[in-house]
mmCIF file of C-alpha atoms in Angstrom:
data_model
loop_
_atom_site.group_PDB
_atom_site.id
_atom_site.type_symbol
_atom_site.label_atom_id
_atom_site.label_comp_id
_atom_site.label_asym_id
_atom_site.label_seq_id
_atom_site.Cartn_x
_atom_site.Cartn_y
_atom_site.Cartn_z
ATOM 1 C CA MET A 1 -19.413 10.490 31.997
ATOM 2 C CA THR A 2 -19.359 13.908 31.496
ATOM 3 C CA PRO A 3 -17.963 15.520 28.337
ATOM 4 C CA LEU A 4 -15.601 17.045 30.569
ATOM 5 C CA SER A 5 -14.185 13.877 31.885
ATOM 6 C CA ILE A 6 -13.751 12.712 28.355
ATOM 7 C CA LEU A 7 -11.299 15.717 27.736
ATOM 8 C CA ASP A 8 -9.793 14.963 30.902
ATOM 9 C CA ASN A 9 -8.639 11.080 30.140
ATOM 10 C CA GLY A 10 -7.146 12.228 26.826
ATOM 11 C CA VAL A 11 -9.053 10.254 24.339
ATOM 12 C CA PRO A 12 -9.344 13.424 21.695
ATOM 13 C CA LEU A 13 -5.867 13.987 22.043
ATOM 14 C CA LYS A 14 -5.492 10.268 21.082
ATOM 15 C CA VAL A 15 -7.578 10.112 18.526
ATOM 16 C CA SER A 16 -6.259 13.311 16.955
ATOM 17 C CA TYR A 17 -2.529 11.906 17.267
ATOM 18 C CA GLY A 18 -3.991 8.839 15.775
ATOM 19 C CA ALA A 19 -5.463 10.632 12.981
ATOM 20 C CA ALA A 20 -2.527 12.845 12.282
ATOM 21 C CA LEU A 21 0.068 9.866 12.269
ATOM 22 C CA GLY A 22 -2.695 7.740 9.757
ATOM 23 C CA PHE A 23 -2.682 10.957 7.309
ATOM 24 C CA CYS A 24 0.830 11.241 7.184
ATOM 25 C CA SER A 25 1.369 7.619 6.768
ATOM 26 C CA GLY A 26 -1.392 7.220 3.946
ATOM 27 C CA PHE A 27 0.101 10.397 1.981
ATOM 28 C CA ALA A 28 3.513 9.018 2.306
ATOM 29 C CA LEU A 29 2.463 5.328 0.929
ATOM 30 C CA LYS A 30 0.552 7.227 -1.953
ATOM 31 C CA LYS A 31 3.807 9.069 -3.163
ATOM 32 C CA VAL A 32 6.103 6.378 -2.833
ATOM 33 C CA GLY A 33 3.653 4.332 -4.769
ATOM 34 C CA LYS A 34 3.675 6.776 -7.523
ATOM 35 C CA VAL A 35 7.322 7.131 -7.565
ATOM 36 C CA GLY A 36 7.631 3.232 -7.601
ATOM 37 C CA ALA A 37 4.990 3.225 -10.461
ATOM 38 C CA PHE A 38 6.991 5.482 -12.265
ATOM 39 C CA ILE A 39 10.156 3.518 -11.868
ATOM 40 C CA PHE A 40 8.177 0.058 -12.988
ATOM 41 C CA GLY A 41 6.959 1.553 -15.866
ATOM 42 C CA ALA A 42 10.190 3.243 -16.816
ATOM 43 C CA GLY A 43 11.948 -0.162 -16.402
ATOM 44 C CA PHE A 44 9.462 -2.003 -18.534
ATOM 45 C CA CYS A 45 9.980 0.730 -21.459
ATOM 46 C CA MET A 46 13.829 0.434 -21.022
ATOM 47 C CA PHE A 47 13.452 -3.719 -21.137
ATOM 48 C CA GLN A 48 11.032 -3.416 -23.795
ATOM 49 C CA SER A 49 13.110 -1.398 -25.983
ATOM 50 C CA LEU A 50 16.584 -3.247 -25.676
ATOM 51 C CA SER A 51 14.291 -6.481 -26.402
ATOM 52 C CA TYR A 52 12.877 -4.819 -29.361
ATOM 53 C CA SER A 53 16.736 -3.801 -30.329
ATOM 54 C CA GLY A 54 17.440 -7.863 -30.051
ATOM 55 C CA TYR A 55 20.024 -6.898 -26.906
ATOM 56 C CA ILE A 56 18.151 -9.195 -24.728
ATOM 57 C CA THR A 57 15.218 -11.692 -24.598
ATOM 58 C CA VAL A 58 12.690 -11.550 -21.964
ATOM 59 C CA ASN A 59 10.570 -14.545 -20.816
ATOM 60 C CA TYR A 60 7.075 -12.782 -20.182
ATOM 61 C CA GLU A 61 5.514 -16.178 -19.577
ATOM 62 C CA LYS A 62 8.123 -16.353 -16.203
ATOM 63 C CA VAL A 63 7.832 -12.794 -15.573
ATOM 64 C CA GLY A 64 3.934 -13.107 -15.111
ATOM 65 C CA LYS A 65 3.956 -16.529 -13.391
ATOM 66 C CA ASP A 66 6.325 -15.014 -10.821
ATOM 67 C CA LEU A 67 4.697 -11.826 -10.518
ATOM 68 C CA SER A 68 1.381 -13.908 -9.937
ATOM 69 C CA LYS A 69 2.822 -15.935 -7.319
ATOM 70 C CA LEU A 70 4.064 -12.706 -5.416
ATOM 71 C CA LEU A 71 0.806 -10.506 -5.723
ATOM 72 C CA ASP A 72 -1.941 -13.737 -5.045
ATOM 73 C CA LEU A 73 -2.032 -13.415 -1.509
ATOM 74 C CA ASP A 74 -5.172 -15.292 -0.998
ATOM 75 C CA THR A 75 -3.271 -18.300 -2.652
ATOM 76 C CA ASN A 76 -6.446 -19.268 -4.867
ATOM 77 C CA GLY A 77 -4.659 -18.729 -8.258
ATOM 78 C CA THR A 78 -5.958 -15.307 -9.546
ATOM 79 C CA ILE A 79 -5.174 -11.744 -8.615
ATOM 80 C CA ASN A 80 -8.397 -10.263 -7.559
ATOM 81 C CA GLU A 81 -9.783 -7.639 -4.857
ATOM 82 C CA ARG A 82 -9.875 -9.832 -2.203
ATOM 83 C CA ASP A 83 -5.683 -9.818 -2.728
ATOM 84 C CA GLY A 84 -6.052 -6.113 -2.554
ATOM 85 C CA LYS A 85 -8.233 -6.404 0.606
ATOM 86 C CA ILE A 86 -5.683 -8.456 2.460
ATOM 87 C CA LEU A 87 -2.478 -5.981 0.775
ATOM 88 C CA TYR A 88 -4.572 -3.054 2.411
ATOM 89 C CA ASP A 89 -5.401 -5.117 5.861
ATOM 90 C CA LYS A 90 -1.624 -6.028 6.291
ATOM 91 C CA ALA A 91 -0.511 -2.763 5.666
ATOM 92 C CA LEU A 92 -2.917 -1.435 8.226
ATOM 93 C CA ASP A 93 -1.774 -3.638 10.886
ATOM 94 C CA VAL A 94 1.724 -2.529 10.495
ATOM 95 C CA LEU A 95 1.137 0.983 10.570
ATOM 96 C CA GLY A 96 -1.158 0.997 13.208
ATOM 97 C CA TYR A 97 0.712 -1.248 15.255
ATOM 98 C CA ASN A 98 0.920 -0.112 19.159
ATOM 99 C CA ILE A 99 -0.709 2.901 18.171
ATOM 100 C CA PRO A 100 -3.423 3.827 21.032
ATOM 101 C CA THR A 101 -6.169 4.654 18.735
ATOM 102 C CA GLY A 102 -6.554 2.644 15.866
ATOM 103 C CA SER A 103 -9.772 4.087 14.733
ATOM 104 C CA GLY A 104 -8.318 7.719 14.269
ATOM 105 C CA PHE A 105 -5.346 5.916 12.774
ATOM 106 C CA ALA A 106 -7.363 4.155 9.808
ATOM 107 C CA GLY A 107 -9.204 7.121 9.077
ATOM 108 C CA GLY A 108 -6.370 9.168 8.976
ATOM 109 C CA PHE A 109 -4.475 6.688 6.375
ATOM 110 C CA LEU A 110 -7.663 6.645 4.267
ATOM 111 C CA VAL A 111 -7.924 10.571 4.151
ATOM 112 C CA GLY A 112 -4.051 10.527 3.510
ATOM 113 C CA ILE A 113 -4.456 8.150 0.688
ATOM 114 C CA ARG A 114 -7.134 10.287 -0.917
ATOM 115 C CA SER A 115 -5.307 13.486 -0.701
ATOM 116 C CA GLY A 116 -1.683 12.128 -1.550
#
């Protein structure tokens, strides 16, 4: 296989297309994550202030149990790095579905996450 035949079959174009889509997806996901973290933090501050003032009572034990159930993806009873890996792999599967070059997408996704 000659270098010219590699260019003719469109592999570089597919890899760069996948990488560009991966970068945009990773960049956007990190931005959405930052907004989500801000909203979650602001909500916590609001509920904590209302609780402190006596307007509401928050059952933090139930909140913790429900969040653990939601975030424990490997169902071993603890939230650890394996749960994060499962979430990361699931996100890559969904975002990279049916894209011609998944390796280009994964690389671009990592660069997008790091630069977002």
